[in-house]
CSV table of C-alpha atoms in Angstrom, one decimal:
chain,number,residue,atom,x,y,z
A,1,MET,CA,-22.2,-15.9,-18.1
A,2,VAL,CA,-22.0,-13.8,-14.9
A,3,MET,CA,-19.7,-16.4,-13.4
A,4,ASP,CA,-17.4,-16.4,-16.5
A,5,VAL,CA,-17.1,-12.6,-16.2
A,6,ARG,CA,-16.4,-12.9,-12.5
A,7,GLU,CA,-13.7,-15.5,-12.9
A,8,GLU,CA,-12.0,-13.6,-15.8
A,9,LEU,CA,-12.0,-10.4,-13.8
A,10,GLY,CA,-10.6,-12.2,-10.8
A,11,ARG,CA,-7.9,-13.8,-12.9
A,12,ALA,CA,-6.9,-10.5,-14.4
A,13,LEU,CA,-6.7,-8.7,-11.1
A,14,PHE,CA,-4.8,-11.5,-9.5
A,15,ARG,CA,-2.3,-11.6,-12.3
A,16,ARG,CA,-1.7,-7.8,-12.0
A,17,VAL,CA,-1.2,-7.9,-8.3
A,18,ALA,CA,0.6,-11.2,-7.8
A,19,GLY,CA,2.4,-11.7,-11.1
A,20,PRO,CA,2.9,-14.9,-13.1
A,21,ASP,CA,4.1,-16.9,-10.1
A,22,GLY,CA,1.1,-15.8,-8.0
A,23,PRO,CA,-0.7,-19.2,-7.7
A,24,VAL,CA,2.5,-20.9,-6.6
A,25,SER,CA,3.3,-18.1,-4.1
A,26,ARG,CA,-0.3,-18.1,-2.8
A,27,ALA,CA,-0.1,-21.9,-2.2
A,28,ARG,CA,3.2,-21.6,-0.4
A,29,ILE,CA,2.1,-18.7,1.8
A,30,HIS,CA,-1.2,-20.2,2.9
A,31,GLN,CA,-0.6,-23.9,2.8
A,32,THR,CA,2.9,-24.3,4.3
A,33,PRO,CA,2.6,-25.5,7.9
A,34,GLY,CA,4.4,-23.8,10.7
A,35,PRO,CA,4.1,-20.9,13.2
A,36,ARG,CA,3.1,-17.5,11.9
A,37,TRP,CA,3.9,-14.0,13.0
A,38,PHE,CA,0.2,-13.3,13.2
A,39,GLY,CA,-2.6,-15.6,14.2
A,40,PRO,CA,-5.9,-15.9,12.2
A,41,ASP,CA,-7.7,-13.5,14.5
A,42,ARG,CA,-5.2,-10.6,14.2
A,43,PRO,CA,-6.4,-7.4,12.6
A,44,ILE,CA,-3.5,-7.2,10.1
A,45,ARG,CA,-5.0,-10.2,8.4
A,46,THR,CA,-8.4,-8.5,8.0
A,47,VAL,CA,-7.0,-5.2,6.7
A,48,HIS,CA,-4.4,-6.7,4.3
A,49,GLY,CA,-6.9,-9.2,3.0
A,50,ASP,CA,-9.5,-6.6,2.0
A,51,ALA,CA,-10.1,-5.0,-1.4
A,52,SER,CA,-9.7,-1.6,0.3
A,53,MET,CA,-5.9,-2.2,-0.1
A,54,PHE,CA,-6.2,-1.3,-3.8
A,55,ILE,CA,-7.2,2.2,-2.8
A,56,GLY,CA,-4.9,2.4,0.3
A,57,GLY,CA,-1.9,1.4,-1.8
A,58,ILE,CA,-2.3,4.3,-4.2
A,59,SER,CA,-2.8,6.7,-1.4
A,60,ALA,CA,0.3,5.4,0.4
A,61,LEU,CA,2.5,6.0,-2.6
A,62,LEU,CA,1.3,9.5,-3.0
A,63,LEU,CA,1.8,10.3,0.7
A,64,GLN,CA,5.2,8.6,0.8
A,65,SER,CA,6.4,10.7,-2.2
A,66,LEU,CA,6.4,13.8,0.0
A,67,HIS,CA,9.6,13.0,1.8
A,68,PRO,CA,12.3,14.2,-0.6
A,69,LEU,CA,14.9,11.7,0.5
A,70,ALA,CA,12.6,8.7,0.4
A,71,MET,CA,11.3,9.8,-3.0
A,72,ALA,CA,14.8,10.4,-4.4
A,73,ALA,CA,15.6,6.8,-3.5
A,74,VAL,CA,12.5,5.5,-5.1
A,75,ALA,CA,13.0,7.6,-8.3
A,76,ALA,CA,16.6,6.5,-8.7
A,77,HIS,CA,16.5,2.9,-7.7
A,78,SER,CA,13.0,1.3,-7.7
A,79,GLY,CA,12.2,1.2,-11.4
A,80,TYR,CA,8.6,2.1,-10.8
A,81,ARG,CA,8.2,3.7,-14.2
A,82,GLY,CA,10.0,1.0,-16.2
A,83,ASP,CA,8.5,-1.9,-14.3
A,84,PRO,CA,5.6,-0.6,-12.2
A,85,TRP,CA,3.7,-4.0,-12.2
A,86,GLY,CA,6.9,-5.8,-11.1
A,87,ARG,CA,7.3,-3.4,-8.2
A,88,LEU,CA,3.6,-3.8,-7.3
A,89,GLN,CA,3.9,-7.6,-7.4
A,90,ARG,CA,7.0,-7.6,-5.2
A,91,THR,CA,5.4,-5.4,-2.7
A,92,SER,CA,2.1,-7.4,-2.6
A,93,THR,CA,4.0,-10.6,-2.2
A,94,PHE,CA,6.0,-9.1,0.7
A,95,LEU,CA,2.8,-8.0,2.4
A,96,ALA,CA,1.3,-11.4,1.9
A,97,VAL,CA,4.3,-13.4,3.1
A,98,THR,CA,4.8,-11.3,6.3
A,99,THR,CA,1.0,-11.2,7.0
A,100,TYR,CA,0.0,-14.8,6.3
A,101,GLY,CA,3.1,-16.8,5.7
A,102,THR,CA,5.2,-18.9,8.1
A,103,ALA,CA,7.5,-17.1,10.5
A,104,GLU,CA,10.5,-18.6,8.6
A,105,ASP,CA,9.3,-17.3,5.3
A,106,ALA,CA,8.4,-13.9,6.7
A,107,GLN,CA,11.9,-13.5,8.2
A,108,ARG,CA,13.4,-14.6,4.9
A,109,ALA,CA,11.4,-12.0,3.0
A,110,VAL,CA,12.4,-9.3,5.5
A,111,ASP,CA,16.1,-10.3,5.1
A,112,ARG,CA,15.9,-10.0,1.4
A,113,VAL,CA,14.4,-6.5,1.6
A,114,ARG,CA,16.9,-5.4,4.1
A,115,GLY,CA,19.7,-6.6,1.8
A,116,VAL,CA,18.2,-4.6,-1.1
A,117,HIS,CA,17.9,-1.5,1.1
A,118,GLU,CA,21.5,-1.8,2.3
A,119,GLY,CA,22.7,-1.2,-1.3
A,120,ILE,CA,20.5,1.7,-2.1
A,121,ARG,CA,22.5,4.9,-1.5
A,122,GLY,CA,22.8,8.2,-3.4
A,123,THR,CA,22.6,11.9,-3.4
A,124,THR,CA,19.7,14.2,-4.3
A,125,ASP,CA,20.1,17.0,-6.9
A,126,GLU,CA,20.5,19.3,-3.9
A,127,GLY,CA,23.5,17.3,-2.6
A,128,ARG,CA,21.7,15.6,0.3
A,129,ALA,CA,22.7,12.0,0.9
A,130,TYR,CA,20.1,9.2,1.4
A,131,HIS,CA,20.3,5.6,2.3
A,132,ALA,CA,17.3,3.3,2.0
A,133,ALA,CA,18.3,1.4,5.2
A,134,ASP,CA,18.2,4.6,7.3
A,135,PRO,CA,15.8,3.8,10.1
A,136,HIS,CA,14.4,7.3,10.0
A,137,LEU,CA,13.4,7.1,6.3
A,138,LEU,CA,12.1,3.5,6.9
A,139,GLY,CA,10.0,5.0,9.7
A,140,TRP,CA,8.4,7.5,7.4
A,141,VAL,CA,7.6,4.9,4.7
A,142,HIS,CA,6.1,2.6,7.4
A,143,ALA,CA,4.0,5.3,9.1
A,144,ALA,CA,2.6,6.7,5.8
A,145,GLU,CA,1.8,3.2,4.5
A,146,THR,CA,0.1,2.1,7.8
A,147,ASP,CA,-2.0,5.3,8.0
A,148,CYS,CA,-3.2,5.0,4.4
A,149,PHE,CA,-4.1,1.3,4.7
A,150,LEU,CA,-5.9,2.0,7.9
A,151,ARG,CA,-7.8,5.0,6.4
A,152,ALA,CA,-8.8,2.9,3.4
A,153,HIS,CA,-10.1,0.1,5.5
A,154,GLN,CA,-12.1,2.5,7.7
A,155,ARG,CA,-13.8,3.9,4.7
A,156,TYR,CA,-14.0,1.0,2.2
A,157,GLY,CA,-13.5,-2.1,4.2
A,158,ALA,CA,-16.1,-4.9,4.0
A,159,ARG,CA,-16.5,-4.9,7.7
A,160,PRO,CA,-14.9,-1.8,9.3
A,161,ALA,CA,-13.4,-2.7,12.7
A,162,GLN,CA,-13.7,-1.3,16.1
A,163,ALA,CA,-11.3,1.4,17.4
A,164,ALA,CA,-9.4,-1.1,19.5
A,165,ASP,CA,-9.0,-3.3,16.4
A,166,TYR,CA,-7.4,-0.5,14.5
A,167,ASP,CA,-5.0,0.2,17.4
A,168,ALA,CA,-4.2,-3.5,17.3
A,169,TYR,CA,-3.6,-3.2,13.5
A,170,VAL,CA,-1.0,-0.5,14.1
A,171,ALA,CA,0.6,-2.7,16.7
A,172,ASP,CA,0.7,-5.6,14.3
A,173,THR,CA,2.4,-3.6,11.5
A,174,ALA,CA,5.0,-2.5,14.1
A,175,ARG,CA,6.1,-6.1,14.3
A,176,VAL,CA,7.0,-6.1,10.6
A,177,ALA,CA,8.5,-2.5,10.8
A,178,GLU,CA,10.9,-3.4,13.6
A,179,ALA,CA,12.0,-6.5,11.6
A,180,LEU,CA,12.8,-4.1,8.7
A,181,GLY,CA,14.8,-1.8,10.8
A,182,VAL,CA,12.4,0.9,12.0
A,183,VAL,CA,13.2,2.1,15.5
A,184,ASP,CA,10.3,2.2,17.9
A,185,PRO,CA,7.4,2.2,15.4
A,186,PRO,CA,4.0,3.5,16.6
A,187,ARG,CA,1.8,0.9,18.2
A,188,ASP,CA,-1.6,2.6,18.3
A,189,ARG,CA,-3.4,5.2,16.2
A,190,ARG,CA,-2.6,8.1,18.5
A,191,ALA,CA,1.1,7.3,18.3
A,192,LEU,CA,0.8,6.9,14.5
A,193,THR,CA,-0.8,10.4,14.2
A,194,GLU,CA,1.9,11.9,16.4
A,195,ARG,CA,4.6,10.2,14.3
A,196,LEU,CA,3.2,11.5,11.0
A,197,ALA,CA,3.0,15.0,12.5
A,198,ALA,CA,6.7,14.8,13.6
A,199,TYR,CA,7.7,14.2,10.0
A,200,ARG,CA,5.8,17.1,8.6
A,201,PRO,CA,8.6,19.7,8.8
A,202,GLU,CA,10.7,17.4,6.6
A,203,LEU,CA,8.1,17.0,3.8
A,204,ARG,CA,7.9,19.0,0.6
A,205,VAL,CA,7.0,18.6,-3.0
A,206,THR,CA,9.9,17.9,-5.4
A,207,PRO,CA,10.0,17.3,-9.2
A,208,GLU,CA,10.2,13.6,-8.4
A,209,SER,CA,7.1,13.6,-6.2
A,210,ARG,CA,5.2,15.6,-8.9
A,211,ALA,CA,6.3,13.2,-11.5
A,212,ALA,CA,5.2,10.2,-9.4
A,213,ALA,CA,1.8,11.8,-8.8
A,214,ARG,CA,1.4,12.4,-12.6
A,215,PHE,CA,2.4,8.8,-13.3
A,216,LEU,CA,0.0,7.4,-10.7
A,217,LEU,CA,-3.0,9.6,-11.4
A,218,LEU,CA,-2.7,10.6,-15.1
A,219,ARG,CA,-0.5,8.1,-16.9
A,220,PRO,CA,-1.1,4.7,-15.4
A,221,PRO,CA,0.4,1.8,-17.5
A,222,LEU,CA,-3.0,0.3,-18.3
A,223,PRO,CA,-5.0,-0.4,-21.4
A,224,LEU,CA,-7.7,2.2,-22.2
A,225,ALA,CA,-10.5,-0.1,-21.3
A,226,ALA,CA,-9.2,-0.4,-17.7
A,227,ARG,CA,-8.5,3.3,-17.1
A,228,PRO,CA,-12.0,4.4,-16.0
A,229,PHE,CA,-11.9,1.6,-13.4
A,230,TYR,CA,-8.5,2.7,-12.2
A,231,ALA,CA,-9.5,6.4,-12.3
A,232,GLY,CA,-12.2,5.6,-9.7
A,233,LEU,CA,-9.7,3.9,-7.5
A,234,ALA,CA,-7.2,6.8,-7.9
A,235,ALA,CA,-9.8,9.5,-7.1
A,236,SER,CA,-10.8,7.5,-4.0
A,237,ALA,CA,-7.1,7.3,-3.0
A,238,VAL,CA,-6.7,11.1,-3.3
A,239,ALA,CA,-9.8,11.7,-1.2
A,240,LEU,CA,-8.1,9.7,1.6
A,241,LEU,CA,-5.1,11.9,1.8
A,242,PRO,CA,-4.8,14.4,4.7
A,243,PRO,CA,-5.8,17.9,3.5
A,244,TRP,CA,-2.2,19.2,4.0
A,245,ALA,CA,-0.8,16.4,1.8
A,246,ARG,CA,-3.3,17.2,-1.0
A,247,SER,CA,-2.4,20.8,-0.9
A,248,MET,CA,1.3,20.0,-1.2
A,249,LEU,CA,0.6,17.9,-4.2
A,250,TRP,CA,-1.8,20.5,-5.8
A,251,LEU,CA,-4.7,18.1,-5.6
A,252,PRO,CA,-7.9,20.0,-5.1
A,253,ARG,CA,-10.4,19.1,-2.5
A,254,LEU,CA,-14.0,19.2,-3.7
A,255,PRO,CA,-16.1,18.0,-0.7
A,256,VAL,CA,-19.5,17.9,-2.5
A,257,VAL,CA,-18.2,16.0,-5.5
A,258,GLU,CA,-16.3,13.6,-3.2
A,259,ASP,CA,-19.4,12.9,-1.1
A,260,ILE,CA,-21.7,12.5,-4.1
A,261,ALA,CA,-19.5,10.7,-6.5
A,262,VAL,CA,-16.0,9.7,-5.3
A,263,HIS,CA,-17.0,7.9,-2.1
A,264,PRO,CA,-19.8,5.9,-3.7
A,265,THR,CA,-17.6,5.0,-6.6
A,266,GLY,CA,-14.9,3.7,-4.3
A,267,GLN,CA,-17.5,1.6,-2.5
A,268,VAL,CA,-18.8,0.1,-5.8
A,269,LEU,CA,-15.3,-0.6,-7.0
A,270,THR,CA,-14.1,-2.3,-3.8
A,271,ARG,CA,-17.2,-4.4,-3.7
A,272,THR,CA,-16.6,-5.4,-7.4
A,273,ILE,CA,-13.0,-6.3,-6.6
A,274,ARG,CA,-14.1,-8.3,-3.5
A,275,TRP,CA,-16.7,-10.1,-5.6
A,276,ALA,CA,-14.2,-11.0,-8.4
A,277,MET,CA,-11.4,-12.0,-6.2
A,278,ALA,CA,-13.7,-14.4,-4.2
A,279,ALA,CA,-14.4,-16.4,-7.4
A,280,PRO,CA,-13.5,-20.2,-7.0
A,281,ARG,CA,-9.7,-20.4,-6.7
A,282,SER,CA,-9.6,-23.7,-8.5
A,283,ARG,CA,-10.3,-21.8,-11.6
A,284,THR,CA,-8.9,-18.3,-10.9
A,285,GLY,CA,-5.4,-19.4,-9.9
């Protein structure tokens, strides 16, 4: 009975994250022979393969939304409200291919994304032009994502790494960022912190960023039975945000509640995801 529940939960999570073609994509990514961008001992494999990514991903979306030009591009072109699961599945597949796939497949995935970015242009309601292929905007998206994934693994990872490993993780992600068009991405945590600080003057809350936060935190496209589970992940994601980002998004900080309830809940949920996703693949695919 317990194994049946575990396998069913594992299947449901995998379908949500990887989509209907998930089993085929997973087989290709992991079983195709050939050189990889990252060897089996690289920290990027450890971080991106951990259940903490569920929390880090939500946190990254909230943080990324604070750049008005990046958020305008997402709001106008990503279809995150009309097809949120499709967007999640495309993003998770991209991360999996570039992290674990062959170098050839990783480059092909990067080329596809760069082609999409090239066509995403527009103007905000204030008349400011944006282009998704702008290296400066790509740099913000990369820095925010890397920081949130790292923070999530530090707090909720199965085996939190040493400081040197997290520096190496930032360096690994820089390999992918450069391929996407980011100029001189940070290569250690200190440089990452400095890069995020350099973007601070450009950040502000917009109607689009508030709408994205409401969608992510209050109106997730999930059945009612799954919402308490998601609420725990979302609360943990909010707690990961830097205090200044939470203030901008009007998300209160309650240290006692977070220490007593949010952090332990995040630990339980990531352990549960880890347990479910580790069910035998012959039956969960």
